[in-house]
Amino acid sequence: MTRKQFAVIASRLRQELRNTRLLLDELARQGLLPGTRRSLVTLDPRDSFRLRAIGSILHDFYVAAENIFETVARNLDDLSPTGPEWHRELLRQMTLSVPGIRPALLTTETADRLDEFRAFRQVFRNVYGFNLSSQRLQELLRALPDTVSRLEEEVNEFIADMQEILPEEPLR
């Protein structure tokens, strides 16, 4: 892989990071994150419309994270997991350092945090919105800001590490 090719990959990764930040900002504007001025103390379990909206944003967050993982798996590893557990396996693959190819994208601690959002996304896709747990949504909302920050930090560190290990291109 050349530095030029990786520059395109890095741009894709950064775009998904921007998407995660936009989702976080959207929740903050609605007062749905801890520490925001209008932060809600509790979510009303009877307000299925709001629960569905929050669930959709949390779903989108994991989609953006998984887009990062798929980009790395496809373009650097040349191996994307398959089978019924491919989403979980893809996340775990991102914790691996692949000698001669790439460093780990994520720490196992961050992957464990992201796994909570992956599991929620599976639930969100398979239940009616009025069956969402307000308590579970609150737990994920509390965890989201730190999880976004960790993801950003680790992806940016990964990009910097990759730029260091990729060989210089010869002059033409």
Short mmCIF file of N, CA and C in Angstrom, two decimals:
data_model
loop_
_atom_site.label_atom_id
_atom_site.label_comp_id
_atom_site.label_asym_id
_atom_site.label_seq_id
_atom_site.Cartn_x
_atom_site.Cartn_y
_atom_site.Cartn_z
N MET A 1 0.85 -1.18 0.00
CA MET A 1 0.00 0.00 0.00
C MET A 1 0.89 1.23 0.00
N THR A 2 0.51 2.19 -0.80
CA THR A 2 1.27 3.44 -0.86
C THR A 2 0.68 4.45 0.12
N ARG A 3 1.45 5.48 0.41
CA ARG A 3 0.96 6.56 1.27
C ARG A 3 -0.26 7.24 0.62
N LYS A 4 -0.22 7.36 -0.69
CA LYS A 4 -1.33 7.98 -1.41
C LYS A 4 -2.61 7.16 -1.24
N GLN A 5 -2.50 5.85 -1.38
CA GLN A 5 -3.66 4.99 -1.19
C GLN A 5 -4.17 5.07 0.24
N PHE A 6 -3.24 5.09 1.19
CA PHE A 6 -3.66 5.18 2.58
C PHE A 6 -4.29 6.53 2.88
N ALA A 7 -3.86 7.57 2.21
CA ALA A 7 -4.45 8.90 2.43
C ALA A 7 -5.95 8.87 2.13
N VAL A 8 -6.35 8.12 1.13
CA VAL A 8 -7.77 7.99 0.80
C VAL A 8 -8.49 7.23 1.91
N ILE A 9 -7.88 6.16 2.38
CA ILE A 9 -8.47 5.38 3.47
C ILE A 9 -8.59 6.24 4.73
N ALA A 10 -7.53 6.97 5.06
CA ALA A 10 -7.55 7.85 6.24
C ALA A 10 -8.66 8.89 6.12
N SER A 11 -8.88 9.41 4.94
CA SER A 11 -9.97 10.39 4.73
C SER A 11 -11.33 9.76 4.99
N ARG A 12 -11.51 8.52 4.57
CA ARG A 12 -12.77 7.81 4.84
C ARG A 12 -12.97 7.62 6.34
N LEU A 13 -11.90 7.22 7.03
CA LEU A 13 -11.99 7.01 8.48
C LEU A 13 -12.34 8.31 9.19
N ARG A 14 -11.69 9.39 8.79
CA ARG A 14 -11.97 10.70 9.41
C ARG A 14 -13.40 11.16 9.15
N GLN A 15 -13.91 10.87 7.96
CA GLN A 15 -15.29 11.23 7.66
C GLN A 15 -16.26 10.52 8.59
N GLU A 16 -16.03 9.26 8.84
CA GLU A 16 -16.90 8.52 9.77
C GLU A 16 -16.76 9.05 11.19
N LEU A 17 -15.56 9.47 11.57
CA LEU A 17 -15.40 10.09 12.88
C LEU A 17 -16.20 11.39 12.97
N ARG A 18 -16.19 12.16 11.89
CA ARG A 18 -17.01 13.39 11.88
C ARG A 18 -18.49 13.04 12.02
N ASN A 19 -18.90 11.96 11.38
CA ASN A 19 -20.30 11.53 11.50
C ASN A 19 -20.65 11.18 12.95
N THR A 20 -19.74 10.51 13.65
CA THR A 20 -20.02 10.18 15.05
C THR A 20 -20.14 11.44 15.89
N ARG A 21 -19.32 12.43 15.59
CA ARG A 21 -19.36 13.70 16.32
C ARG A 21 -20.68 14.43 16.03
N LEU A 22 -21.16 14.37 14.79
CA LEU A 22 -22.44 15.00 14.45
C LEU A 22 -23.60 14.34 15.20
N LEU A 23 -23.54 13.03 15.34
CA LEU A 23 -24.57 12.32 16.10
C LEU A 23 -24.55 12.74 17.57
N LEU A 24 -23.36 12.85 18.13
CA LEU A 24 -23.22 13.29 19.52
C LEU A 24 -23.76 14.70 19.69
N ASP A 25 -23.44 15.57 18.74
CA ASP A 25 -23.93 16.95 18.79
C ASP A 25 -25.46 17.00 18.71
N GLU A 26 -26.03 16.13 17.89
CA GLU A 26 -27.49 16.09 17.76
C GLU A 26 -28.15 15.72 19.09
N LEU A 27 -27.58 14.76 19.77
CA LEU A 27 -28.11 14.38 21.09
C LEU A 27 -27.92 15.50 22.10
N ALA A 28 -26.78 16.15 22.06
CA ALA A 28 -26.50 17.24 23.01
C ALA A 28 -27.49 18.40 22.80
N ARG A 29 -27.78 18.72 21.55
CA ARG A 29 -28.74 19.81 21.27
C ARG A 29 -30.12 19.51 21.84
N GLN A 30 -30.45 18.24 21.95
CA GLN A 30 -31.74 17.84 22.49
C GLN A 30 -31.70 17.65 24.01
N GLY A 31 -30.54 17.91 24.61
CA GLY A 31 -30.40 17.75 26.06
C GLY A 31 -30.41 16.30 26.50
N LEU A 32 -29.93 15.42 25.64
CA LEU A 32 -30.01 13.99 25.92
C LEU A 32 -28.70 13.37 26.38
N LEU A 33 -27.69 14.20 26.57
CA LEU A 33 -26.42 13.67 27.06
C LEU A 33 -26.17 14.17 28.47
N PRO A 34 -25.58 13.34 29.29
CA PRO A 34 -25.26 13.79 30.65
C PRO A 34 -24.37 15.03 30.60
N GLY A 35 -24.66 15.97 31.48
CA GLY A 35 -23.84 17.18 31.56
C GLY A 35 -24.27 18.29 30.63
N THR A 36 -25.22 18.05 29.73
CA THR A 36 -25.69 19.14 28.89
C THR A 36 -26.68 19.97 29.68
N ARG A 37 -26.79 21.21 29.31
CA ARG A 37 -27.60 22.17 30.04
C ARG A 37 -29.01 21.67 30.32
N ARG A 38 -29.65 21.11 29.33
CA ARG A 38 -31.04 20.68 29.47
C ARG A 38 -31.14 19.17 29.66
N SER A 39 -30.08 18.55 30.14
CA SER A 39 -30.02 17.10 30.25
C SER A 39 -31.24 16.53 30.98
N LEU A 40 -31.82 15.52 30.36
CA LEU A 40 -32.96 14.85 30.97
C LEU A 40 -32.49 13.94 32.09
N VAL A 41 -33.17 13.98 33.20
CA VAL A 41 -32.80 13.12 34.32
C VAL A 41 -33.16 11.68 33.98
N THR A 42 -34.35 11.48 33.46
CA THR A 42 -34.78 10.13 33.08
C THR A 42 -35.54 10.23 31.76
N LEU A 43 -35.56 9.12 31.08
CA LEU A 43 -36.35 9.03 29.86
C LEU A 43 -37.68 8.40 30.22
N ASP A 44 -38.75 8.98 29.76
CA ASP A 44 -40.07 8.45 30.03
C ASP A 44 -40.28 7.18 29.20
N PRO A 45 -40.43 6.03 29.84
CA PRO A 45 -40.60 4.79 29.10
C PRO A 45 -41.86 4.76 28.24
N ARG A 46 -42.79 5.69 28.51
CA ARG A 46 -44.03 5.74 27.70
C ARG A 46 -43.87 6.59 26.45
N ASP A 47 -42.74 7.33 26.35
CA ASP A 47 -42.51 8.20 25.19
C ASP A 47 -41.79 7.42 24.10
N SER A 48 -42.52 6.52 23.45
CA SER A 48 -41.88 5.63 22.47
C SER A 48 -41.31 6.41 21.29
N PHE A 49 -41.90 7.56 20.95
CA PHE A 49 -41.36 8.34 19.84
C PHE A 49 -39.94 8.80 20.15
N ARG A 50 -39.74 9.35 21.34
CA ARG A 50 -38.40 9.82 21.74
C ARG A 50 -37.45 8.64 21.88
N LEU A 51 -37.92 7.54 22.43
CA LEU A 51 -37.06 6.36 22.56
C LEU A 51 -36.62 5.85 21.20
N ARG A 52 -37.54 5.85 20.25
CA ARG A 52 -37.19 5.42 18.89
C ARG A 52 -36.15 6.35 18.27
N ALA A 53 -36.30 7.66 18.49
CA ALA A 53 -35.35 8.63 17.93
C ALA A 53 -33.96 8.42 18.53
N ILE A 54 -33.91 8.26 19.84
CA ILE A 54 -32.62 8.02 20.49
C ILE A 54 -32.03 6.71 20.01
N GLY A 55 -32.84 5.68 19.92
CA GLY A 55 -32.38 4.39 19.43
C GLY A 55 -31.80 4.49 18.03
N SER A 56 -32.44 5.28 17.19
CA SER A 56 -31.96 5.46 15.82
C SER A 56 -30.58 6.11 15.80
N ILE A 57 -30.37 7.09 16.64
CA ILE A 57 -29.07 7.77 16.69
C ILE A 57 -27.99 6.83 17.24
N LEU A 58 -28.32 6.07 18.26
CA LEU A 58 -27.36 5.10 18.80
C LEU A 58 -27.04 4.02 17.76
N HIS A 59 -28.05 3.62 17.01
CA HIS A 59 -27.86 2.68 15.90
C HIS A 59 -26.89 3.28 14.88
N ASP A 60 -27.14 4.52 14.51
CA ASP A 60 -26.29 5.19 13.53
C ASP A 60 -24.84 5.31 14.01
N PHE A 61 -24.67 5.53 15.31
CA PHE A 61 -23.31 5.62 15.85
C PHE A 61 -22.55 4.32 15.58
N TYR A 62 -23.18 3.20 15.86
CA TYR A 62 -22.45 1.95 15.64
C TYR A 62 -22.25 1.69 14.14
N VAL A 63 -23.19 2.11 13.32
CA VAL A 63 -23.01 1.97 11.87
C VAL A 63 -21.76 2.73 11.42
N ALA A 64 -21.59 3.95 11.93
CA ALA A 64 -20.41 4.74 11.56
C ALA A 64 -19.13 4.03 12.04
N ALA A 65 -19.15 3.52 13.26
CA ALA A 65 -17.98 2.81 13.78
C ALA A 65 -17.70 1.57 12.92
N GLU A 66 -18.74 0.83 12.60
CA GLU A 66 -18.55 -0.38 11.80
C GLU A 66 -18.07 -0.05 10.39
N ASN A 67 -18.47 1.08 9.85
CA ASN A 67 -17.95 1.52 8.54
C ASN A 67 -16.44 1.69 8.60
N ILE A 68 -15.94 2.21 9.73
CA ILE A 68 -14.49 2.34 9.92
C ILE A 68 -13.86 0.95 9.89
N PHE A 69 -14.44 0.03 10.64
CA PHE A 69 -13.87 -1.32 10.73
C PHE A 69 -13.88 -2.02 9.37
N GLU A 70 -14.97 -1.86 8.64
CA GLU A 70 -15.06 -2.50 7.32
C GLU A 70 -14.03 -1.91 6.36
N THR A 71 -13.80 -0.61 6.45
CA THR A 71 -12.80 0.02 5.59
C THR A 71 -11.42 -0.56 5.87
N VAL A 72 -11.08 -0.72 7.12
CA VAL A 72 -9.78 -1.29 7.49
C VAL A 72 -9.72 -2.76 7.05
N ALA A 73 -10.74 -3.52 7.33
CA ALA A 73 -10.74 -4.95 6.99
C ALA A 73 -10.61 -5.17 5.49
N ARG A 74 -11.38 -4.41 4.71
CA ARG A 74 -11.35 -4.58 3.26
C ARG A 74 -10.06 -4.09 2.63
N ASN A 75 -9.62 -2.90 3.04
CA ASN A 75 -8.51 -2.25 2.34
C ASN A 75 -7.13 -2.56 2.90
N LEU A 76 -7.03 -2.94 4.16
CA LEU A 76 -5.72 -3.23 4.73
C LEU A 76 -5.55 -4.72 5.01
N ASP A 77 -6.56 -5.35 5.60
CA ASP A 77 -6.45 -6.77 5.95
C ASP A 77 -6.75 -7.69 4.78
N ASP A 78 -7.50 -7.21 3.80
CA ASP A 78 -7.98 -8.04 2.70
C ASP A 78 -8.77 -9.24 3.21
N LEU A 79 -9.45 -9.03 4.36
CA LEU A 79 -10.21 -10.12 4.95
C LEU A 79 -11.33 -9.55 5.80
N SER A 80 -12.55 -9.78 5.35
CA SER A 80 -13.72 -9.38 6.12
C SER A 80 -14.40 -10.64 6.62
N PRO A 81 -14.71 -10.69 7.92
CA PRO A 81 -15.37 -11.89 8.46
C PRO A 81 -16.71 -12.15 7.77
N THR A 82 -17.09 -13.41 7.78
CA THR A 82 -18.38 -13.81 7.23
C THR A 82 -19.08 -14.69 8.26
N GLY A 83 -20.29 -15.04 7.98
CA GLY A 83 -21.03 -15.93 8.86
C GLY A 83 -21.93 -15.16 9.80
N PRO A 84 -22.67 -15.88 10.62
CA PRO A 84 -23.68 -15.25 11.47
C PRO A 84 -23.12 -14.31 12.53
N GLU A 85 -21.87 -14.47 12.93
CA GLU A 85 -21.26 -13.63 13.96
C GLU A 85 -20.29 -12.62 13.38
N TRP A 86 -20.44 -12.28 12.08
CA TRP A 86 -19.43 -11.46 11.43
C TRP A 86 -19.30 -10.07 12.05
N HIS A 87 -20.38 -9.50 12.56
CA HIS A 87 -20.30 -8.17 13.17
C HIS A 87 -19.39 -8.21 14.40
N ARG A 88 -19.58 -9.20 15.24
CA ARG A 88 -18.75 -9.36 16.45
C ARG A 88 -17.31 -9.67 16.08
N GLU A 89 -17.12 -10.57 15.10
CA GLU A 89 -15.77 -10.94 14.68
C GLU A 89 -15.03 -9.76 14.06
N LEU A 90 -15.75 -8.93 13.32
CA LEU A 90 -15.13 -7.75 12.74
C LEU A 90 -14.62 -6.81 13.83
N LEU A 91 -15.43 -6.59 14.84
CA LEU A 91 -15.02 -5.75 15.96
C LEU A 91 -13.77 -6.32 16.62
N ARG A 92 -13.75 -7.60 16.89
CA ARG A 92 -12.58 -8.24 17.51
C ARG A 92 -11.35 -8.18 16.60
N GLN A 93 -11.57 -8.28 15.30
CA GLN A 93 -10.45 -8.19 14.35
C GLN A 93 -9.74 -6.85 14.48
N MET A 94 -10.48 -5.82 14.83
CA MET A 94 -9.89 -4.48 14.94
C MET A 94 -8.97 -4.35 16.15
N THR A 95 -9.01 -5.31 17.08
CA THR A 95 -8.12 -5.27 18.24
C THR A 95 -6.80 -5.98 17.96
N LEU A 96 -6.70 -6.60 16.78
CA LEU A 96 -5.49 -7.35 16.44
C LEU A 96 -4.45 -6.46 15.77
N SER A 97 -3.23 -6.64 16.19
CA SER A 97 -2.10 -6.06 15.47
C SER A 97 -1.70 -7.11 14.44
N VAL A 98 -1.61 -6.73 13.19
CA VAL A 98 -1.28 -7.68 12.13
C VAL A 98 0.15 -7.37 11.67
N PRO A 99 1.12 -8.15 12.13
CA PRO A 99 2.52 -7.87 11.82
C PRO A 99 2.76 -7.71 10.31
N GLY A 100 3.46 -6.66 9.99
CA GLY A 100 3.78 -6.37 8.60
C GLY A 100 2.65 -5.72 7.82
N ILE A 101 1.47 -5.60 8.44
CA ILE A 101 0.31 -5.02 7.76
C ILE A 101 -0.15 -3.75 8.46
N ARG A 102 -0.51 -3.89 9.75
CA ARG A 102 -1.06 -2.75 10.47
C ARG A 102 -1.04 -2.98 11.97
N PRO A 103 -1.05 -1.88 12.73
CA PRO A 103 -1.22 -2.00 14.18
C PRO A 103 -2.69 -2.24 14.50
N ALA A 104 -2.97 -2.56 15.74
CA ALA A 104 -4.37 -2.69 16.17
C ALA A 104 -5.05 -1.33 16.01
N LEU A 105 -6.28 -1.36 15.59
CA LEU A 105 -7.07 -0.13 15.47
C LEU A 105 -7.63 0.27 16.83
N LEU A 106 -8.04 -0.73 17.62
CA LEU A 106 -8.71 -0.49 18.90
C LEU A 106 -8.04 -1.27 20.03
N THR A 107 -8.14 -0.71 21.22
CA THR A 107 -7.77 -1.48 22.40
C THR A 107 -8.93 -2.41 22.71
N THR A 108 -8.66 -3.46 23.47
CA THR A 108 -9.75 -4.37 23.83
C THR A 108 -10.77 -3.66 24.72
N GLU A 109 -10.33 -2.71 25.53
CA GLU A 109 -11.27 -1.97 26.38
C GLU A 109 -12.26 -1.17 25.54
N THR A 110 -11.75 -0.49 24.53
CA THR A 110 -12.66 0.28 23.65
C THR A 110 -13.56 -0.67 22.86
N ALA A 111 -13.01 -1.77 22.40
CA ALA A 111 -13.83 -2.75 21.68
C ALA A 111 -14.95 -3.27 22.57
N ASP A 112 -14.64 -3.52 23.84
CA ASP A 112 -15.68 -3.97 24.77
C ASP A 112 -16.78 -2.93 24.91
N ARG A 113 -16.40 -1.66 24.99
CA ARG A 113 -17.41 -0.59 25.08
C ARG A 113 -18.25 -0.54 23.80
N LEU A 114 -17.57 -0.64 22.67
CA LEU A 114 -18.29 -0.61 21.39
C LEU A 114 -19.20 -1.82 21.23
N ASP A 115 -18.82 -2.93 21.83
CA ASP A 115 -19.64 -4.14 21.72
C ASP A 115 -21.02 -3.93 22.34
N GLU A 116 -21.11 -3.08 23.34
CA GLU A 116 -22.41 -2.75 23.94
C GLU A 116 -23.31 -2.07 22.89
N PHE A 117 -22.73 -1.20 22.09
CA PHE A 117 -23.49 -0.51 21.04
C PHE A 117 -23.82 -1.45 19.89
N ARG A 118 -22.91 -2.38 19.58
CA ARG A 118 -23.18 -3.38 18.55
C ARG A 118 -24.36 -4.25 18.97
N ALA A 119 -24.35 -4.68 20.22
CA ALA A 119 -25.44 -5.52 20.72
C ALA A 119 -26.76 -4.76 20.70
N PHE A 120 -26.71 -3.48 21.08
CA PHE A 120 -27.94 -2.68 21.04
C PHE A 120 -28.44 -2.55 19.61
N ARG A 121 -27.53 -2.33 18.67
CA ARG A 121 -27.96 -2.19 17.29
C ARG A 121 -28.71 -3.42 16.81
N GLN A 122 -28.24 -4.60 17.22
CA GLN A 122 -28.94 -5.83 16.86
C GLN A 122 -30.36 -5.83 17.43
N VAL A 123 -30.49 -5.41 18.68
CA VAL A 123 -31.82 -5.33 19.30
C VAL A 123 -32.68 -4.32 18.56
N PHE A 124 -32.12 -3.15 18.32
CA PHE A 124 -32.87 -2.08 17.66
C PHE A 124 -33.42 -2.52 16.31
N ARG A 125 -32.65 -3.30 15.58
CA ARG A 125 -33.07 -3.77 14.27
C ARG A 125 -34.16 -4.84 14.35
N ASN A 126 -34.30 -5.47 15.52
CA ASN A 126 -35.17 -6.63 15.61
C ASN A 126 -36.34 -6.52 16.56
N VAL A 127 -36.57 -5.33 17.14
CA VAL A 127 -37.73 -5.17 18.02
C VAL A 127 -38.53 -3.95 17.56
N TYR A 128 -39.76 -3.92 17.96
CA TYR A 128 -40.56 -2.74 17.71
C TYR A 128 -40.08 -1.62 18.63
N GLY A 129 -40.09 -0.41 18.11
CA GLY A 129 -39.61 0.74 18.87
C GLY A 129 -40.29 0.92 20.21
N PHE A 130 -41.56 0.56 20.31
CA PHE A 130 -42.26 0.73 21.58
C PHE A 130 -41.80 -0.28 22.63
N ASN A 131 -40.96 -1.23 22.22
CA ASN A 131 -40.41 -2.20 23.17
C ASN A 131 -39.00 -1.86 23.64
N LEU A 132 -38.48 -0.70 23.21
CA LEU A 132 -37.13 -0.31 23.64
C LEU A 132 -37.13 0.01 25.13
N SER A 133 -36.05 -0.34 25.79
CA SER A 133 -35.90 -0.09 27.22
C SER A 133 -35.34 1.31 27.46
N SER A 134 -36.09 2.14 28.16
CA SER A 134 -35.60 3.49 28.46
C SER A 134 -34.36 3.41 29.34
N GLN A 135 -34.31 2.43 30.22
CA GLN A 135 -33.14 2.28 31.09
C GLN A 135 -31.90 1.95 30.28
N ARG A 136 -32.02 1.03 29.32
CA ARG A 136 -30.88 0.66 28.48
C ARG A 136 -30.43 1.85 27.64
N LEU A 137 -31.37 2.60 27.12
CA LEU A 137 -31.01 3.79 26.33
C LEU A 137 -30.26 4.79 27.19
N GLN A 138 -30.69 4.98 28.43
CA GLN A 138 -30.00 5.91 29.32
C GLN A 138 -28.57 5.44 29.60
N GLU A 139 -28.38 4.14 29.80
CA GLU A 139 -27.04 3.60 30.02
C GLU A 139 -26.14 3.89 28.82
N LEU A 140 -26.66 3.66 27.63
CA LEU A 140 -25.87 3.90 26.41
C LEU A 140 -25.60 5.39 26.21
N LEU A 141 -26.58 6.23 26.52
CA LEU A 141 -26.37 7.68 26.40
C LEU A 141 -25.27 8.14 27.35
N ARG A 142 -25.24 7.57 28.54
CA ARG A 142 -24.17 7.94 29.50
C ARG A 142 -22.80 7.49 28.99
N ALA A 143 -22.75 6.35 28.33
CA ALA A 143 -21.48 5.81 27.84
C ALA A 143 -21.02 6.42 26.53
N LEU A 144 -21.94 7.01 25.78
CA LEU A 144 -21.63 7.46 24.42
C LEU A 144 -20.51 8.51 24.33
N PRO A 145 -20.54 9.60 25.08
CA PRO A 145 -19.48 10.61 24.90
C PRO A 145 -18.07 10.04 25.08
N ASP A 146 -17.87 9.24 26.11
CA ASP A 146 -16.54 8.67 26.34
C ASP A 146 -16.19 7.68 25.24
N THR A 147 -17.17 6.91 24.78
CA THR A 147 -16.92 5.93 23.73
C THR A 147 -16.54 6.63 22.43
N VAL A 148 -17.23 7.71 22.10
CA VAL A 148 -16.88 8.48 20.90
C VAL A 148 -15.47 9.03 21.02
N SER A 149 -15.14 9.59 22.18
CA SER A 149 -13.79 10.14 22.39
C SER A 149 -12.72 9.07 22.25
N ARG A 150 -12.96 7.92 22.83
CA ARG A 150 -11.99 6.82 22.73
C ARG A 150 -11.83 6.37 21.28
N LEU A 151 -12.94 6.25 20.58
CA LEU A 151 -12.89 5.84 19.17
C LEU A 151 -12.09 6.85 18.36
N GLU A 152 -12.38 8.13 18.55
CA GLU A 152 -11.64 9.18 17.83
C GLU A 152 -10.15 9.10 18.12
N GLU A 153 -9.82 9.00 19.39
CA GLU A 153 -8.42 8.96 19.80
C GLU A 153 -7.69 7.78 19.19
N GLU A 154 -8.31 6.62 19.26
CA GLU A 154 -7.64 5.41 18.77
C GLU A 154 -7.56 5.36 17.25
N VAL A 155 -8.58 5.84 16.56
CA VAL A 155 -8.52 5.87 15.09
C VAL A 155 -7.48 6.89 14.64
N ASN A 156 -7.44 8.04 15.28
CA ASN A 156 -6.42 9.05 14.91
C ASN A 156 -5.01 8.55 15.19
N GLU A 157 -4.83 7.82 16.30
CA GLU A 157 -3.53 7.23 16.61
C GLU A 157 -3.17 6.17 15.56
N PHE A 158 -4.15 5.38 15.16
CA PHE A 158 -3.94 4.37 14.13
C PHE A 158 -3.48 5.02 12.82
N ILE A 159 -4.16 6.09 12.43
CA ILE A 159 -3.79 6.80 11.20
C ILE A 159 -2.35 7.31 11.29
N ALA A 160 -2.01 7.91 12.42
CA ALA A 160 -0.65 8.43 12.60
C ALA A 160 0.38 7.29 12.55
N ASP A 161 0.08 6.17 13.21
CA ASP A 161 0.99 5.02 13.19
C ASP A 161 1.16 4.47 11.78
N MET A 162 0.07 4.38 11.05
CA MET A 162 0.15 3.87 9.67
C MET A 162 0.98 4.80 8.80
N GLN A 163 0.82 6.09 8.97
CA GLN A 163 1.60 7.04 8.17
C GLN A 163 3.09 6.93 8.48
N GLU A 164 3.41 6.53 9.70
CA GLU A 164 4.82 6.33 10.08
C GLU A 164 5.41 5.07 9.47
N ILE A 165 4.62 4.00 9.39
CA ILE A 165 5.19 2.74 8.94
C ILE A 165 5.13 2.53 7.43
N LEU A 166 4.28 3.30 6.76
CA LEU A 166 4.21 3.14 5.29
C LEU A 166 5.49 3.69 4.66
N PRO A 167 6.01 2.97 3.68
CA PRO A 167 7.23 3.44 3.04
C PRO A 167 6.99 4.72 2.23
N GLU A 168 8.05 5.52 2.16
CA GLU A 168 8.01 6.71 1.30
C GLU A 168 7.90 6.25 -0.15
N GLU A 169 7.16 6.99 -0.93
CA GLU A 169 7.06 6.68 -2.35
C GLU A 169 8.30 7.20 -3.07
N PRO A 170 8.77 6.44 -4.03
CA PRO A 170 9.95 6.92 -4.78
C PRO A 170 9.60 8.16 -5.60
N LEU A 171 10.59 9.01 -5.78
CA LEU A 171 10.40 10.20 -6.63
C LEU A 171 10.31 9.75 -8.07
N ARG A 172 9.51 10.45 -8.83
CA ARG A 172 9.35 10.08 -10.26
C ARG A 172 10.15 10.99 -11.12
#
